[in-house]
mmCIF file of C-alpha atoms in Angstrom:
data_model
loop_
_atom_site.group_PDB
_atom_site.id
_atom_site.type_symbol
_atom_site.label_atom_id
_atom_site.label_comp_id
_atom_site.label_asym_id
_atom_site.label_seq_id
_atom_site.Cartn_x
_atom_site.Cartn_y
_atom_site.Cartn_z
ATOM 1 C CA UNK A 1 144.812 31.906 152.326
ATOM 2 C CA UNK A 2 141.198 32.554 153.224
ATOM 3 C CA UNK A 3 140.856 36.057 155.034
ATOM 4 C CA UNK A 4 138.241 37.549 157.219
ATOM 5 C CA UNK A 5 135.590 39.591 154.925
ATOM 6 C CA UNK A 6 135.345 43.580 156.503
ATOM 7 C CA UNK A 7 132.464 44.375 157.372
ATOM 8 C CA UNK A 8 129.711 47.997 156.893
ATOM 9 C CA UNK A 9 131.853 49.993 159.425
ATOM 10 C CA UNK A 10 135.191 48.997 159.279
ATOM 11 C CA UNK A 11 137.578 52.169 158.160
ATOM 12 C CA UNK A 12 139.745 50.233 155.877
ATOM 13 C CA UNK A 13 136.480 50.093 153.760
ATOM 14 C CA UNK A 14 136.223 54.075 153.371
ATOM 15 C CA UNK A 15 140.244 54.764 152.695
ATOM 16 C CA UNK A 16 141.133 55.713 149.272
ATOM 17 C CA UNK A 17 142.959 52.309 148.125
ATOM 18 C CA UNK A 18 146.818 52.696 147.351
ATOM 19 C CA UNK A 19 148.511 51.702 144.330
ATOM 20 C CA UNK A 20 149.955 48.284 143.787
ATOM 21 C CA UNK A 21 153.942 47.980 143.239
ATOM 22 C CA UNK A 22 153.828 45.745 140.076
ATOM 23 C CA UNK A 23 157.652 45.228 140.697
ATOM 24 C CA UNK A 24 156.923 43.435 143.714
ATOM 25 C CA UNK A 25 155.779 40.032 142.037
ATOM 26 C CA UNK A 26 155.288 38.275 145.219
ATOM 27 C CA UNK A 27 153.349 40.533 147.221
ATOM 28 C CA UNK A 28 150.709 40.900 144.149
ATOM 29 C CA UNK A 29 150.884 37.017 143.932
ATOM 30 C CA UNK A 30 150.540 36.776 147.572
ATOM 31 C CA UNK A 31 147.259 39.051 147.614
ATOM 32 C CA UNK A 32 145.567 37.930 144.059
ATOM 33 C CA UNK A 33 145.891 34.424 146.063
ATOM 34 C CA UNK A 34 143.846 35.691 149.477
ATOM 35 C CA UNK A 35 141.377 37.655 147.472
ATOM 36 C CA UNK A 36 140.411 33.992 145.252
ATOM 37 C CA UNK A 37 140.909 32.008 147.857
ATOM 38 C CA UNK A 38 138.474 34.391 150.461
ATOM 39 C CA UNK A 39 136.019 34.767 147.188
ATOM 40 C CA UNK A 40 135.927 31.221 146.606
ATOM 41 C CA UNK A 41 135.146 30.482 150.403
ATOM 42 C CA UNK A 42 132.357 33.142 150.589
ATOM 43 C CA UNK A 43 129.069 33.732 148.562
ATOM 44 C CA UNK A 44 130.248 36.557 145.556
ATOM 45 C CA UNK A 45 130.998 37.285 142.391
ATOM 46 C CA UNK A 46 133.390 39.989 143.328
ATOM 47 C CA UNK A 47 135.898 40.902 145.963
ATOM 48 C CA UNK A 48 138.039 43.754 146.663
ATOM 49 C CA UNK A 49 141.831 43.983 148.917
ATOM 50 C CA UNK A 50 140.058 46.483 151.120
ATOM 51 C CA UNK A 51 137.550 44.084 151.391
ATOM 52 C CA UNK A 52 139.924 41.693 153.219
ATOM 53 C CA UNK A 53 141.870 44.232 155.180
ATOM 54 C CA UNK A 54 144.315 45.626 152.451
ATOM 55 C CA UNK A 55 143.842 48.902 151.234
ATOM 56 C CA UNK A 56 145.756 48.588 147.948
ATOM 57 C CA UNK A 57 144.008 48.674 144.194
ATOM 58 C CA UNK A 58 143.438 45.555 143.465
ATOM 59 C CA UNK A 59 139.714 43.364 142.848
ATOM 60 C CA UNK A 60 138.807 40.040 141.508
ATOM 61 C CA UNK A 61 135.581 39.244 139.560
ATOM 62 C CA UNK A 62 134.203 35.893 138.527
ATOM 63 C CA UNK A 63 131.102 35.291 136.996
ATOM 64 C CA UNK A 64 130.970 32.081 136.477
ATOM 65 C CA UNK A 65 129.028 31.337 138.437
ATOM 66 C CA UNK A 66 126.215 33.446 137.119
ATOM 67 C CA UNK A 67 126.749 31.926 133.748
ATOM 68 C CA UNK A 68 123.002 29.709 134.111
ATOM 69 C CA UNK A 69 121.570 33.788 133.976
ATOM 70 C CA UNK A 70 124.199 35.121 131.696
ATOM 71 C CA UNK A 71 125.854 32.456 129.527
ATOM 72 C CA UNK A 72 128.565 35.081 128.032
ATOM 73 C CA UNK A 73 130.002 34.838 131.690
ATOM 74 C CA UNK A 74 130.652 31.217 131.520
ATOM 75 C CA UNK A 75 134.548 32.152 131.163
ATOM 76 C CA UNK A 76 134.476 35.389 133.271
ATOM 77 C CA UNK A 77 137.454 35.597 135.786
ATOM 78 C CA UNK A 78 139.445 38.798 136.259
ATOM 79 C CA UNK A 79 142.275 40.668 138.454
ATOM 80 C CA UNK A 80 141.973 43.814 137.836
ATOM 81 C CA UNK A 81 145.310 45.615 139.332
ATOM 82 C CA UNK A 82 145.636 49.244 139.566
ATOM 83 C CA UNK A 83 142.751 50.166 137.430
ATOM 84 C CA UNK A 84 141.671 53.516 135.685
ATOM 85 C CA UNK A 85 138.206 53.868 134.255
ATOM 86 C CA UNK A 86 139.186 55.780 130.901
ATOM 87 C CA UNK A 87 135.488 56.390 129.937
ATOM 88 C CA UNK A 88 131.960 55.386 130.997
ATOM 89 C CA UNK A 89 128.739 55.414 128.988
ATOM 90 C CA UNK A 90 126.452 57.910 129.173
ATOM 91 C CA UNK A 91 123.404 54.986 129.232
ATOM 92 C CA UNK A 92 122.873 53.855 132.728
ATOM 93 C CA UNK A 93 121.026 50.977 133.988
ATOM 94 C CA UNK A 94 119.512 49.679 137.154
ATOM 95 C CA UNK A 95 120.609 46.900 139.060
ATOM 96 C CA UNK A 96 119.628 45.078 142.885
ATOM 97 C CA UNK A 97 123.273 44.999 144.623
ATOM 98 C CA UNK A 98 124.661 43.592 147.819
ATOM 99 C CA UNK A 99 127.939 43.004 149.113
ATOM 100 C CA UNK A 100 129.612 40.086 151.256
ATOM 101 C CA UNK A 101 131.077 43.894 153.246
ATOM 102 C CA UNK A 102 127.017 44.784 153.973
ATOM 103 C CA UNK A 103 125.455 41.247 153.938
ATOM 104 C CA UNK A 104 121.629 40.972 153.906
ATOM 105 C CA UNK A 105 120.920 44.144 152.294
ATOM 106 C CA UNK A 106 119.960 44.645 148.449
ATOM 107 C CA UNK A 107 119.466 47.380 146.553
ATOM 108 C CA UNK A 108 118.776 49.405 143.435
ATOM 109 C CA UNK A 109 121.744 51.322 141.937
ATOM 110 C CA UNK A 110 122.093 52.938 138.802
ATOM 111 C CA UNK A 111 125.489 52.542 136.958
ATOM 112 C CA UNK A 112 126.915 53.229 133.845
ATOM 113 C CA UNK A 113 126.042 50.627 131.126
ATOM 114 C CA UNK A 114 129.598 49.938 129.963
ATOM 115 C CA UNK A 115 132.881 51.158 131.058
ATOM 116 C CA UNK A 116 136.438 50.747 129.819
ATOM 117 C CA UNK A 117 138.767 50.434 132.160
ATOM 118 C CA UNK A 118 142.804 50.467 131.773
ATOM 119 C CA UNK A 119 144.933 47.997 134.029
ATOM 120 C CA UNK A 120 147.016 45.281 134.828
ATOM 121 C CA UNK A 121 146.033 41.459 134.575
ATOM 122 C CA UNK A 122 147.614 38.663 136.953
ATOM 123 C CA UNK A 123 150.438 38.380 134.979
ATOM 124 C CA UNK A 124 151.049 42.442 135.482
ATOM 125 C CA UNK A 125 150.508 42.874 131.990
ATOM 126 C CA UNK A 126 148.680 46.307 130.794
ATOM 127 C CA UNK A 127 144.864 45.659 129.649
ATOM 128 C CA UNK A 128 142.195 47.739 128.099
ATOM 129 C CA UNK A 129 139.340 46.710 128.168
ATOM 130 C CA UNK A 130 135.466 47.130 127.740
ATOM 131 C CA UNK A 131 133.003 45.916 130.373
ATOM 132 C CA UNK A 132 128.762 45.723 129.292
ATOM 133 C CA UNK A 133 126.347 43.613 131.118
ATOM 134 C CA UNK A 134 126.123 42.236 134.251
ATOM 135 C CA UNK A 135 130.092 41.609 134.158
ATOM 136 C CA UNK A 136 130.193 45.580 133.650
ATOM 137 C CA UNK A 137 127.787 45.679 136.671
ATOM 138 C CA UNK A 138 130.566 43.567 138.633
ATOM 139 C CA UNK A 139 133.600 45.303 137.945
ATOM 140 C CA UNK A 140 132.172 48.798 138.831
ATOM 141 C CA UNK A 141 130.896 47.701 142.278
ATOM 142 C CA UNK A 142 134.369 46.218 143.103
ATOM 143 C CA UNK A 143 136.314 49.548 141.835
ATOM 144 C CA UNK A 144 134.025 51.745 143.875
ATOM 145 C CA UNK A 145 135.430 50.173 147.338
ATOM 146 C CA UNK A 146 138.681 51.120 145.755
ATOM 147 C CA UNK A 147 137.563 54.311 146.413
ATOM 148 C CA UNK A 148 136.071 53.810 149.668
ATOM 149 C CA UNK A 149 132.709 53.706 148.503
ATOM 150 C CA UNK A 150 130.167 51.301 148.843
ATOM 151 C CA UNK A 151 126.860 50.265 147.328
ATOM 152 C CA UNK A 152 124.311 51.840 149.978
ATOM 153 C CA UNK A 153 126.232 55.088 148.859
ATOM 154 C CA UNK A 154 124.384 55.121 145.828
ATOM 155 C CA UNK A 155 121.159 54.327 146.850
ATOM 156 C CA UNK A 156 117.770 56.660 146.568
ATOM 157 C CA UNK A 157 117.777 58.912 150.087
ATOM 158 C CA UNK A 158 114.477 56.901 151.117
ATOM 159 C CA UNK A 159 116.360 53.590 150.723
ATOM 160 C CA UNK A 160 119.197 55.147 152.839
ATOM 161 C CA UNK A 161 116.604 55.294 155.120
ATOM 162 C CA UNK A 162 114.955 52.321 155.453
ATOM 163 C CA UNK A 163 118.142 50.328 155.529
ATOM 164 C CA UNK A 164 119.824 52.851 158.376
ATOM 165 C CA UNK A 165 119.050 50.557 161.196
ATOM 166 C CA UNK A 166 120.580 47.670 159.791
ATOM 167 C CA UNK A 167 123.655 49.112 158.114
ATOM 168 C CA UNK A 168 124.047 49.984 162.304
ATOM 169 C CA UNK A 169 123.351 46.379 163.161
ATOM 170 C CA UNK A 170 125.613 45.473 160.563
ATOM 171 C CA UNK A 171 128.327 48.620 162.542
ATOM 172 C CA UNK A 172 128.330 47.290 165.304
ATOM 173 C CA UNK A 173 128.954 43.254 164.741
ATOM 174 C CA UNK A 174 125.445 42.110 165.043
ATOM 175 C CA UNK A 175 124.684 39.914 162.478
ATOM 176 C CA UNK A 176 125.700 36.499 160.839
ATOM 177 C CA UNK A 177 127.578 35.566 158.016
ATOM 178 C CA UNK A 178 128.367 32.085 156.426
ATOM 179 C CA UNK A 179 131.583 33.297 155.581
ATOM 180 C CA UNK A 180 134.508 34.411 158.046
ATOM 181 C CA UNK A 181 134.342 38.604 158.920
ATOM 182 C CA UNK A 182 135.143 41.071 160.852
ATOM 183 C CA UNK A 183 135.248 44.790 161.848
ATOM 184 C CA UNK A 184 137.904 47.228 162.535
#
């Protein structure tokens, strides 16, 4: 079911996700459907349960539809449940971000080039896996609102800055999106 998007301000966005039950089959089923059905209604790549009200560990990435800039995401669809990053390279890289959470604002934030990250898939089996690329890019942005942390937190001071007055606009419910959202 398609769920209103949180928006910049709401506190569900800055909680410290919870851990998933795996044993609970239809909950996770329940909540991998909202988060593909609310991605596939909006305009990402990536969407996280805080994102849509539920602060649990769980994010969905699909790249597909970047595959025209990045062929080797042609195939790229994950759910990533309760995930650990095991390491991180020390290489960063640079990348312009924004978020269906913060919509209308982009900006540089340096990452980690690849990650690997430990977790389970749909079908609640146990994954490791390595992320490079832009599909690296993806899956580190969604596990950072696991955390309660968002793009803008990572941005240069001086960008902090110049984006303050809309990241209030954005606060306080004034502004548009093409996609259902909220705040609270």
């Amino acid at each position: 079911m398609i769920q209103p998007i949180y928006l910049y301000g709401s506190e569900v966005l800055r909680q410290k996700a919870e851990a998933i039950d795996p044993g609970d089959r239809e909950y996770v089923a329940k909540l991998v459907q909202d988060l593909k059905d609310t991605l596939k209604n909006s305009e990402g790549v990536g969407l996280a349960a805080p994102q849509i009200g539920v602060s649990k560990r769980c994010v969905i990435v699909d790249g597909t539809g970047m595959a025209d800039v990045y062929d080797y995401l042609k195939d790229f669809r994950r759910t990533i449940i309760n995930p650990v990053i095991i390491s991180e390279s020390e290489e960063t890289c640079s990348y312009n971000e924004g978020c269906l959470s913060i919509p209308g604002i982009y900006a540089d934030v340096v990452r980690p080039s690849s990650i690997t990250v430990e977790y389970l898939d749909e079908s609640l089996e146990k994954v490791t896996e390595t992320f490079e690329g832009f599909a690296c890019r993806m899956v580190q942005h969604e596990l950072s609102h696991l955390d309660g942390n968002m793009f803008v937190d990572l941005v240069a001071p001086i960008r902090k800055k110049i984006i303050g007055k809309k990241l209030v606009r954005i606060a306080q419910g004034r502004v548009g999106t093409q996609y259902n959202s909220k705040i609270k």
